[in-house]
Coordinates of C-alpha atoms (C1' of nucleotides) in Angstrom, one line a residue:
Chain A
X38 CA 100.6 59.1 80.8
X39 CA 98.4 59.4 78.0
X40 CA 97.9 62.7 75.9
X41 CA 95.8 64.6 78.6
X42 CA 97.2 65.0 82.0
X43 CA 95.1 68.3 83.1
X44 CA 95.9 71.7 81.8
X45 CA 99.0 72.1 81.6
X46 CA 100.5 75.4 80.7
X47 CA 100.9 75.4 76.7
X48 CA 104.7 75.3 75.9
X49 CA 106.0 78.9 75.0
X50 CA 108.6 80.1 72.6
X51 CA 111.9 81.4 73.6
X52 CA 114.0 79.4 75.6
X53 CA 112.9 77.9 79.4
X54 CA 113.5 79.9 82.3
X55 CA 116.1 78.9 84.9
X56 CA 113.9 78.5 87.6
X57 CA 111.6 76.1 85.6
X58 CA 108.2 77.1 87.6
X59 CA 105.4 77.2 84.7
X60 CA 104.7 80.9 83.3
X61 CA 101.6 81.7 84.7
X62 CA 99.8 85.1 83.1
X63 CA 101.4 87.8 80.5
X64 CA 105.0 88.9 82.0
X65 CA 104.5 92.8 81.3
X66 CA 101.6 92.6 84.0
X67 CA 103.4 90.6 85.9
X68 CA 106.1 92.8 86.3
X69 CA 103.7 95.8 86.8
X70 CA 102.3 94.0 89.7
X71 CA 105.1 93.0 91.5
X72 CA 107.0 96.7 90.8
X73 CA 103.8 97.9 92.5
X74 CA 103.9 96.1 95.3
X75 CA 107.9 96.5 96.0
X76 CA 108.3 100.5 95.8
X77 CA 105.7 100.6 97.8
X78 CA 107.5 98.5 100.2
X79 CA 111.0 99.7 99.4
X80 CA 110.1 102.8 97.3
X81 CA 111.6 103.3 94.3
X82 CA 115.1 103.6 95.0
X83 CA 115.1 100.1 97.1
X84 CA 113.6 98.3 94.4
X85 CA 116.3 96.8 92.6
X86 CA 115.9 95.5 89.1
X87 CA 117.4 92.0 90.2
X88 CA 114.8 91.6 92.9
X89 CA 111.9 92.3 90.4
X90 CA 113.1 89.6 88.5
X91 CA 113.5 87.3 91.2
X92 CA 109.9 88.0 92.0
X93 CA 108.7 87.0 88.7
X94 CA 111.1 84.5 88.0
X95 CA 113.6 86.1 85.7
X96 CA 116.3 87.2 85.9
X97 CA 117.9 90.8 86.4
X98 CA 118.8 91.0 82.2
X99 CA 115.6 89.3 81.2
X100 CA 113.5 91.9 82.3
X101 CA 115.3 94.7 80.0
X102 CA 113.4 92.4 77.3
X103 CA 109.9 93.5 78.2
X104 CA 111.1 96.9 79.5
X105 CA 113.9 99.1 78.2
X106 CA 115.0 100.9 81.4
X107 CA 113.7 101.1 85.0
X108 CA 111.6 103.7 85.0
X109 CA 109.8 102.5 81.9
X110 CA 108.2 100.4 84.2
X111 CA 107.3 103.0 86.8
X112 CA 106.2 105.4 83.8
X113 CA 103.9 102.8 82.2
X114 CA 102.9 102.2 86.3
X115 CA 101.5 105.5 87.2
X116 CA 100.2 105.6 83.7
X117 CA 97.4 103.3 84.9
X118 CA 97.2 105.2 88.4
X119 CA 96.9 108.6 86.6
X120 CA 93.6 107.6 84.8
X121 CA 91.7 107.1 87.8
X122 CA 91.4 110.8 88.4
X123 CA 91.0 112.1 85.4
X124 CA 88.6 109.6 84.6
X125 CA 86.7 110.6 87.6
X126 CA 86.7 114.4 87.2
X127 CA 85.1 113.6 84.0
X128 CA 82.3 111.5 84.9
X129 CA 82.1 113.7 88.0
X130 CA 81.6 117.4 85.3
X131 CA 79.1 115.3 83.0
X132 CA 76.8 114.6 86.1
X133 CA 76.6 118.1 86.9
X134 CA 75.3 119.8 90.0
X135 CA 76.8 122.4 92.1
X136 CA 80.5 123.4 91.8
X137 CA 80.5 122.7 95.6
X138 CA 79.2 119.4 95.3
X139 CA 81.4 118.8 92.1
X140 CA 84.7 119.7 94.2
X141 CA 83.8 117.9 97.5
X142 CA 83.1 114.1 95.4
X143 CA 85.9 114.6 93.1
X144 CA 88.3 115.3 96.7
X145 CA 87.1 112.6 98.5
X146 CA 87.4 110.3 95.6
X147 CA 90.4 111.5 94.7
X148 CA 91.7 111.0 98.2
X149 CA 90.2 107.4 98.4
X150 CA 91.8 106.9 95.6
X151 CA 95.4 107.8 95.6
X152 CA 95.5 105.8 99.0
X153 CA 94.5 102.7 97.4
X154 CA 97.6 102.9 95.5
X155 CA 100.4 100.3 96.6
X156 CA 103.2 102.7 96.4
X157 CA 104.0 106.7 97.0
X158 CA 102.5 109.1 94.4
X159 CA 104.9 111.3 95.3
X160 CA 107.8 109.3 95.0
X161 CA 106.6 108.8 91.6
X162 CA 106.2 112.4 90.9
X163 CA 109.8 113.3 92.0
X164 CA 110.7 110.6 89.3
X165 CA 108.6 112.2 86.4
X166 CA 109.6 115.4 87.1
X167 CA 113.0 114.4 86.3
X168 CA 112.1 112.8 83.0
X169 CA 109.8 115.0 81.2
X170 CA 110.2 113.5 78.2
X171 CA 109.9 109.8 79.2
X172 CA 106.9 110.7 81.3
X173 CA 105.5 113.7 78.2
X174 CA 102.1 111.8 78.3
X175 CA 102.1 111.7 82.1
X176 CA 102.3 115.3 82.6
X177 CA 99.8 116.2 79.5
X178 CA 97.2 114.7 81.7
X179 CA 98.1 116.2 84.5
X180 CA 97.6 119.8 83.2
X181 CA 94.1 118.4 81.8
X182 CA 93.3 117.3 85.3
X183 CA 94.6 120.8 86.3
X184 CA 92.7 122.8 83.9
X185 CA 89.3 120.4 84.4
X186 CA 89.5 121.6 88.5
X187 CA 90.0 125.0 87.5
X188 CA 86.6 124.8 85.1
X189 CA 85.0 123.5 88.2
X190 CA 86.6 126.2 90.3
X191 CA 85.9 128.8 88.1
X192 CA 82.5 128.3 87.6
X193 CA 81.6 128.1 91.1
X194 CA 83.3 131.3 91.5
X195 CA 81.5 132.6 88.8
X196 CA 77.7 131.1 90.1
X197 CA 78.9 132.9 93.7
X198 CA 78.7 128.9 95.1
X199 CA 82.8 129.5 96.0
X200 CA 84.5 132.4 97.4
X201 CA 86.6 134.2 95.2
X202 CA 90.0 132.3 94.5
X203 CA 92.7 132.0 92.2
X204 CA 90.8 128.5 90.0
X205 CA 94.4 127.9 89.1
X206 CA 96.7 128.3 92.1
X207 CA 93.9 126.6 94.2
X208 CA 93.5 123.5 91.5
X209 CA 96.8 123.2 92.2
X210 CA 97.0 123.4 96.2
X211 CA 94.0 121.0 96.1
X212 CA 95.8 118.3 94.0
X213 CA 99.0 118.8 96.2
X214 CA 96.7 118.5 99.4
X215 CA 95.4 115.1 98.1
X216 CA 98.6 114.0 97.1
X217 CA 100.5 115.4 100.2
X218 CA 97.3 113.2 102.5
X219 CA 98.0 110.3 100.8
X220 CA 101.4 109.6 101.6
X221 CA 100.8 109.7 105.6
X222 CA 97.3 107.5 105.1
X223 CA 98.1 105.0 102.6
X224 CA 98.8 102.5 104.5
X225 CA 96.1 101.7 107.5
X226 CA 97.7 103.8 110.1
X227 CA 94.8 104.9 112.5
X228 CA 92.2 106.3 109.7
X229 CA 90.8 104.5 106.9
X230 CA 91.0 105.7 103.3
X231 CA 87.5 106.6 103.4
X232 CA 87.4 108.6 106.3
X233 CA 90.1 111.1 105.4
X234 CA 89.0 111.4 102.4
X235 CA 85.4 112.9 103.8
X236 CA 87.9 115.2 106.1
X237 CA 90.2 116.4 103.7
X238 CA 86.7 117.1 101.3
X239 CA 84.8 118.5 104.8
X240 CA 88.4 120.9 105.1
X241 CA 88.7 122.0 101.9
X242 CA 85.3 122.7 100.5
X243 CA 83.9 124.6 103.8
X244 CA 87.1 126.6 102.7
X245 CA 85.9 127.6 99.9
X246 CA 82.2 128.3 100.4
X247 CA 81.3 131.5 100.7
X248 CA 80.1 133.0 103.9
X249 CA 76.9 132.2 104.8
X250 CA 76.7 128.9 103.0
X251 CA 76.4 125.2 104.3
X252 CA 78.9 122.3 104.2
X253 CA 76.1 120.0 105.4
X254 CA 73.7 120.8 102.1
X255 CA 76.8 120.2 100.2
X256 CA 77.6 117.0 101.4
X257 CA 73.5 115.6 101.2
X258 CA 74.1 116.7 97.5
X259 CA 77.5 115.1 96.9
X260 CA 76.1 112.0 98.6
X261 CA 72.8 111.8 96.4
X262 CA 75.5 111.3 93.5
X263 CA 77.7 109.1 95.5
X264 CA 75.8 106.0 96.5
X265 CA 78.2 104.6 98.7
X266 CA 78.9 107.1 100.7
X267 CA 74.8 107.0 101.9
Chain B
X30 CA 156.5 140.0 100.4
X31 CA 156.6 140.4 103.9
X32 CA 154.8 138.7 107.3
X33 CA 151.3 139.8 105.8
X34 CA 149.6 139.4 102.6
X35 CA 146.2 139.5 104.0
X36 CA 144.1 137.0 106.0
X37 CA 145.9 133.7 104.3
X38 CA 144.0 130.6 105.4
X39 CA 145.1 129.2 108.9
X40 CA 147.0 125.9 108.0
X41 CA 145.4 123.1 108.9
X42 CA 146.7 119.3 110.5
X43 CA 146.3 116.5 108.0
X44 CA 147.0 115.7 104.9
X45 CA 146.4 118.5 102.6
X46 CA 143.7 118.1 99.5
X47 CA 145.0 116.8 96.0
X48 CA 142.7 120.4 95.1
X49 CA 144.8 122.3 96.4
X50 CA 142.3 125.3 96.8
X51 CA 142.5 126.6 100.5
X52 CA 140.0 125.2 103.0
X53 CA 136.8 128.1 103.4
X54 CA 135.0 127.2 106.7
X55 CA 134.0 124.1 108.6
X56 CA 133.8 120.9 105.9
X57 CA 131.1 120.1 107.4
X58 CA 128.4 123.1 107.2
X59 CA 130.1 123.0 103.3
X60 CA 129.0 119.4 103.0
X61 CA 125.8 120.0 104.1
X62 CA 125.3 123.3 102.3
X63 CA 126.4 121.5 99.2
X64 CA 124.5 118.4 99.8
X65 CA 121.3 120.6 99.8
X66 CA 121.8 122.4 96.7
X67 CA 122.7 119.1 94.8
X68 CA 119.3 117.2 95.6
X69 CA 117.5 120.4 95.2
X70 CA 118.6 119.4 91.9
X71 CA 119.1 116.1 91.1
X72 CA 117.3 114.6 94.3
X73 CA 118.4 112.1 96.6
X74 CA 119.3 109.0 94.5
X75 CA 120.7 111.0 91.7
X76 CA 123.3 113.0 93.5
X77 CA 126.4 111.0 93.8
X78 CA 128.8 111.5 96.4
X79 CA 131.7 111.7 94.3
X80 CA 129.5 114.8 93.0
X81 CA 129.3 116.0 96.4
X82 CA 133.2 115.7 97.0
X83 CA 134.1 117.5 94.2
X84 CA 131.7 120.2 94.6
X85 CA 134.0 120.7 98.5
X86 CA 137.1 120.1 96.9
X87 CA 137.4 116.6 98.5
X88 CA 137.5 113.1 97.1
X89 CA 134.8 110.7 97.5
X90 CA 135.9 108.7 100.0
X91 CA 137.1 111.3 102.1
X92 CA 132.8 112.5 102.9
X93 CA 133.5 109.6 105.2
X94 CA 135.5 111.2 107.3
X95 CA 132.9 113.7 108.5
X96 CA 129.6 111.4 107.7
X97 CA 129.6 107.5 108.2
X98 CA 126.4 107.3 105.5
X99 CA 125.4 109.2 102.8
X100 CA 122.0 109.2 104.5
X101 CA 123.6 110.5 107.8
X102 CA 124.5 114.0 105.6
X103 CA 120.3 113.7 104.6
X104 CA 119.8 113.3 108.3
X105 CA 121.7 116.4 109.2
X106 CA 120.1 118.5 107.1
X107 CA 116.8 117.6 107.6
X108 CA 117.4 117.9 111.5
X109 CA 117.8 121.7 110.6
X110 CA 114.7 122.0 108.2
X111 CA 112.5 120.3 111.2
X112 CA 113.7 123.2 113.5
X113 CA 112.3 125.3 111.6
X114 CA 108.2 124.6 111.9
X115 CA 108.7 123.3 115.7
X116 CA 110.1 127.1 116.7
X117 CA 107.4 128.4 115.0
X118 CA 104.3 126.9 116.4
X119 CA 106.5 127.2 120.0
X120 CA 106.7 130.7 119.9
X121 CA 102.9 131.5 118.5
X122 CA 101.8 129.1 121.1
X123 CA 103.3 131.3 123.5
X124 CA 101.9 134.7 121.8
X125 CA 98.8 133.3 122.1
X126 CA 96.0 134.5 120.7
X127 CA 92.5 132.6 119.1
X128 CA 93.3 129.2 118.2
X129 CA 92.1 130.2 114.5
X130 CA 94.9 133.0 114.0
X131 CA 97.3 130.4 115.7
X132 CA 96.6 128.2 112.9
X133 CA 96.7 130.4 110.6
X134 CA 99.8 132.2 111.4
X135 CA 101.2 128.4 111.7
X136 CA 100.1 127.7 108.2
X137 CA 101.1 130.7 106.6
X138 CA 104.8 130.6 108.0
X139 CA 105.1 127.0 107.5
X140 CA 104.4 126.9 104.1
X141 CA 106.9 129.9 103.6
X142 CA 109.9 128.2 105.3
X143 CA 109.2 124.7 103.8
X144 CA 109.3 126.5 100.3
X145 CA 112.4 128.1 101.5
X146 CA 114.3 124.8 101.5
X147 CA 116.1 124.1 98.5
X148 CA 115.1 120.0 98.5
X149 CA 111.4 118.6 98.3
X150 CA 110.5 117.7 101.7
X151 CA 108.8 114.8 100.9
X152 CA 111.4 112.8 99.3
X153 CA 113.8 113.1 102.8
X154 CA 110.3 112.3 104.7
X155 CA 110.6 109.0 102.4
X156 CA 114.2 108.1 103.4
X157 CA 113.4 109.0 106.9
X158 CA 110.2 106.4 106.7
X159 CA 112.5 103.4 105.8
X160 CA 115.3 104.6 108.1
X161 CA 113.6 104.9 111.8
X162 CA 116.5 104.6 113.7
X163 CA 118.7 106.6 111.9
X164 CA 115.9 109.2 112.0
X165 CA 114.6 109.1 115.2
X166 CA 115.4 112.2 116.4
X167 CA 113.5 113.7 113.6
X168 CA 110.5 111.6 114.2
X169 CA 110.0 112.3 117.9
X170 CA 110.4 116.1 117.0
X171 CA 107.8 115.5 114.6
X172 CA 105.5 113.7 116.3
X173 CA 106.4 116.8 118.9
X174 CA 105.0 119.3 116.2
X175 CA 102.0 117.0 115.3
X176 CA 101.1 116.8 119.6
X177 CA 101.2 120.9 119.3
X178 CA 99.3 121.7 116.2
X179 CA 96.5 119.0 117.5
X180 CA 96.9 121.1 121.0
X181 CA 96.1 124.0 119.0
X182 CA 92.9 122.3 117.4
X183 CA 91.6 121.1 120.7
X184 CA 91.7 124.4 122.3
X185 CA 90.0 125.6 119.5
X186 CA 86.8 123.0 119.0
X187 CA 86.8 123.7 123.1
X188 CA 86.5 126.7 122.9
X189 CA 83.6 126.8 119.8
X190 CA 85.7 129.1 117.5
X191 CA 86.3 126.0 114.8
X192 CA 84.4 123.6 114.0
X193 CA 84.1 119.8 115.7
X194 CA 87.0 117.9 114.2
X195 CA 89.5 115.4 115.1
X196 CA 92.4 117.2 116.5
X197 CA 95.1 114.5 115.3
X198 CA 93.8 113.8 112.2
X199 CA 93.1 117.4 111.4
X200 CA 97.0 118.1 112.4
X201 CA 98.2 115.4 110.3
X202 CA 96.5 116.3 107.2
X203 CA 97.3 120.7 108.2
X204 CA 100.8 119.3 107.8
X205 CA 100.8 117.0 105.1
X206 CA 98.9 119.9 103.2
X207 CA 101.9 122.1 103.6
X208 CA 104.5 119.8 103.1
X209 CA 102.1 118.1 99.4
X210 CA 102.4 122.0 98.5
X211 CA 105.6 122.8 99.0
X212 CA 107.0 120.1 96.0
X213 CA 104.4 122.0 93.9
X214 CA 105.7 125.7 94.2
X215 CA 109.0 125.5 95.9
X216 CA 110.1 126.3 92.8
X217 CA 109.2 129.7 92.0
X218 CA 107.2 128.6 89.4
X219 CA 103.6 131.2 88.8
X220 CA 103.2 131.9 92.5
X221 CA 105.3 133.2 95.2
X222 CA 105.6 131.3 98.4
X223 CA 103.9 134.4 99.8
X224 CA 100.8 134.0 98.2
X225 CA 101.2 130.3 98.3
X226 CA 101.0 130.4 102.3
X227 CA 98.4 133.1 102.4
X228 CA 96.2 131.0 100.1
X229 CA 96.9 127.8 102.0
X230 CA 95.7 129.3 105.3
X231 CA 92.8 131.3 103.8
X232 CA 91.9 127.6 102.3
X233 CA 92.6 125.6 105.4
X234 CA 91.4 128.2 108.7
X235 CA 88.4 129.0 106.6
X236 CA 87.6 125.6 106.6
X237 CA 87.7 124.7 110.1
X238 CA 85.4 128.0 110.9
X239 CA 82.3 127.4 112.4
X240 CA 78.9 128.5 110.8
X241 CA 79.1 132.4 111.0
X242 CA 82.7 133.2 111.6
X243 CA 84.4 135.7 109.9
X244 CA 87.8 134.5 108.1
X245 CA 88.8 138.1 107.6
X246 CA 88.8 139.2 110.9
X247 CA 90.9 136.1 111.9
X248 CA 93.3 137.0 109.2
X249 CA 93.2 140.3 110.6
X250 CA 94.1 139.3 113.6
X251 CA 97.1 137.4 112.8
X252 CA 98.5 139.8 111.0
X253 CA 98.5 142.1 113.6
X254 CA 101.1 139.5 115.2
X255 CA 102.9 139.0 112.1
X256 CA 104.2 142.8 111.3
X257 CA 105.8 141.5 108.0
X258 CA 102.6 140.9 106.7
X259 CA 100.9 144.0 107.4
Chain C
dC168 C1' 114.6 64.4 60.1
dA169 C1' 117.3 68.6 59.2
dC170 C1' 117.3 73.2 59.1
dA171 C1' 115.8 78.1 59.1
dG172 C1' 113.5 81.9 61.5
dG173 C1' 111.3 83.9 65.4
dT174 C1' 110.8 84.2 70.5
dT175 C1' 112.3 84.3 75.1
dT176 C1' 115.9 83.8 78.4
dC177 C1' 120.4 83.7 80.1
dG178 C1' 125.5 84.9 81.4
dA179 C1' 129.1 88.0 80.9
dT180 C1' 130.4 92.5 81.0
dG181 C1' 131.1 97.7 81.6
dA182 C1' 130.2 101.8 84.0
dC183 C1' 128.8 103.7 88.0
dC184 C1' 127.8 104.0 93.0
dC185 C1' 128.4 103.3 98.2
dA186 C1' 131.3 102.1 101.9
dT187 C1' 135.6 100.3 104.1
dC188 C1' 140.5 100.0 104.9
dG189 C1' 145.2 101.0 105.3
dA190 C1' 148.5 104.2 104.3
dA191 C1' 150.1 108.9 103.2
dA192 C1' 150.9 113.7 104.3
dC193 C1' 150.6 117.2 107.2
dG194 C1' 151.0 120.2 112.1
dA195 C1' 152.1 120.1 117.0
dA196 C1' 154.3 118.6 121.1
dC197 C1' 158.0 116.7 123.3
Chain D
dG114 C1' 163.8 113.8 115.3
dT115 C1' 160.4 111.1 116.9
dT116 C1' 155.8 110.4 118.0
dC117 C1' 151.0 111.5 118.1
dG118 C1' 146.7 113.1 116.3
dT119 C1' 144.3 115.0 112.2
dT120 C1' 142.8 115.0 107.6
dT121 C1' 143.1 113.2 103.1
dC122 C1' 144.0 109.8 99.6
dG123 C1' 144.0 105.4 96.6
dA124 C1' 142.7 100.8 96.2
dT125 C1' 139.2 97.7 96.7
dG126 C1' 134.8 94.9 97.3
dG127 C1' 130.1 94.4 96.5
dG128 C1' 126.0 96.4 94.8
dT129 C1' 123.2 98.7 90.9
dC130 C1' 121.6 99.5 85.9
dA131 C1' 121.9 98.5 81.2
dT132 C1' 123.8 96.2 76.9
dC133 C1' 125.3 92.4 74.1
dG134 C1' 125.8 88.1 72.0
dA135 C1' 124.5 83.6 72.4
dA136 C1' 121.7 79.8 74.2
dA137 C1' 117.4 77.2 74.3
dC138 C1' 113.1 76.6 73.0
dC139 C1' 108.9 76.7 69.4
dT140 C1' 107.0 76.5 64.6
dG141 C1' 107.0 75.8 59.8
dT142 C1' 109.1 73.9 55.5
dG143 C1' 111.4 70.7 52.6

DNA sequence: CACAGGTTTCGATGACCCATCGAAACGAAC
DNA sequence: GTTCGTTTCGATGGGTCATCGAAACCTGTG
């Protein structure tokens, strides 16, 4: 064998793992993938720290090296599965258009979304609220999410596009309704993602328009914005 | 002291409690009145039988002699919370009435009793999901309640007073809308359960409307049938 | 090569939890 | 007083999370 034998995996500190498979990627993401795909198998409770490990091929103590408890893994989980709808209110405000049309793509993205995910956001939720302080960043952007609906809501209630609601109390019932949805469609069942999504945005903006108004113009506008859904 | 100081507790066969505070009522409406208020609390995985025993007066292992599983006690109490929405869209079934101020009395009420109970629906609908046997009562009565509602819908679209949507889906994501809520604002939190359920049905009957129906005089309606709300 | 220092992993351990088991402590019936 | 059924207990086994010290590897320096 001379010095080149194909590419093998460049020697790493620390000492050799037990099960001697080569390390393949960085371990944190590892771990983050694999805890994704178990509680959403086993949920959260099910998922044992040992069985993590074994998935990765560590084990059970080895993993409080890259983590310091449990749910430090879960926190710094849903950390990445929070952004996706904040980021997407966002880019959804800066494009503008109708309140209507604002709240009908950011539900049905939302929606999409949050059934994408491997495990139950709710699950996840039950954690966090149980932890405020390991999960402080979590819940700040939350209420930004919060507040950002409201300013849609508000203004559309303002322009007369929306009925008059609460933009608070109905933020929230439309983040729990997404939430709630995604729990029963996550996984395939009879519906895809894509077509609750369009329902749950079909039910709850065609609540909120006021009477006399349209869902179908609403939708033609949300979809000029949405490529995909054309 | 003679014969009769008062109602003294009946003695009871067995071996009498270490505590040895007199025994109340039947151990096990205590256990599951107990059980309740604990994962109201601390949720499912964080309440400890041991906690549970002491908060009857019993020792840990002694639960067992009433429930086989921990998860049995969830069962039990869940079985009562499912009564709940099944008698409900029973008896306004049998009112009758339009389908929309069936749906919306369903709606309104649901989301009332299901902020009523004193643990997040949600995370028993989790342990039920991995559990099917052990829960299959409650599934069949749910899938029961999910036939109705959709029966409901049906009528409805039939009958042109909502609009054309999928009965099934539609029921599935009504009651995954009422249950997402209820984690939200079980709690009193800004918003009674009242307004909560009122807002819920406003958001979710107007939006199954057709073109040029009135949401008030549906509301109207149902209140007629629901005196407390008059 | 020997050795120090940093990195990564392991095994052992303690505290806690669920569930089972046999036995103990009672009342009732004979 | 003995036996039987009822209710409770203590002890125990196996599982979980989390901590700790040490082991096993790399690199750099003399």
């Amino acid at each position: 064998m001379t010095s080149d034998d194909g590419p093998r995996a460049p020697r790493r500190a620390g000492r050799p793992r037990a099960d001697a498979r080569p390390v393949v990627g960085d371990p944190t993401d590892e771990i983050l993938a694999a805890t994704g795909r178990l509680i959403g198998e086993l949920g959260i409770g099910g998922t044992a720290m040992s069985r993590i490990a074994a998935e990765v091929g560590l084990k059970q103590s080895s993993l409080y090296y890259y983590f310091r408890r449990k749910e430090e893994i879960v926190a710094a989980l849903v950390a990445r599965a929070n952004v996706v709808p904040l980021e997407l209110v966002r880019t959804i405000v800066a494009q503008g258009g109708s309140a209507p049309a604002q709240l009908y793509r950011f539900v049905r993205a939302d929606v999409i979304a949050l059934c994408a995910l491997p495990f139950d956001i709710n699950e996840v939720h039950r954690i966090a609220a149980r932890d405020t302080e390991g999960f402080a960043s979590y819940w700040k952007e939350r209420a930004v999410l919060e507040r950002r609906l409201a300013g849609i809501l508000r203004s559309g209630v303002r322009a007369g596009d929306l009925r008059t609601v609460d933009p608070r109390l109905t933020a929230l019932t439309i983040l729990a309704n997404d939430e709630g949805v995604q729990n029963w469609f996550r996984l395939g069942s009879r519906w895809s993602s894509r077509a609750v999504g369009v329902q749950l945005a079909d039910l709850v903006v065609s609540g909120l328009l006021p009477p006399g108004s349209d869902l179908a113009s609403v939708a033609a506008e949300a979809d000029r914005l949405d490529p995909e859904f054309r």
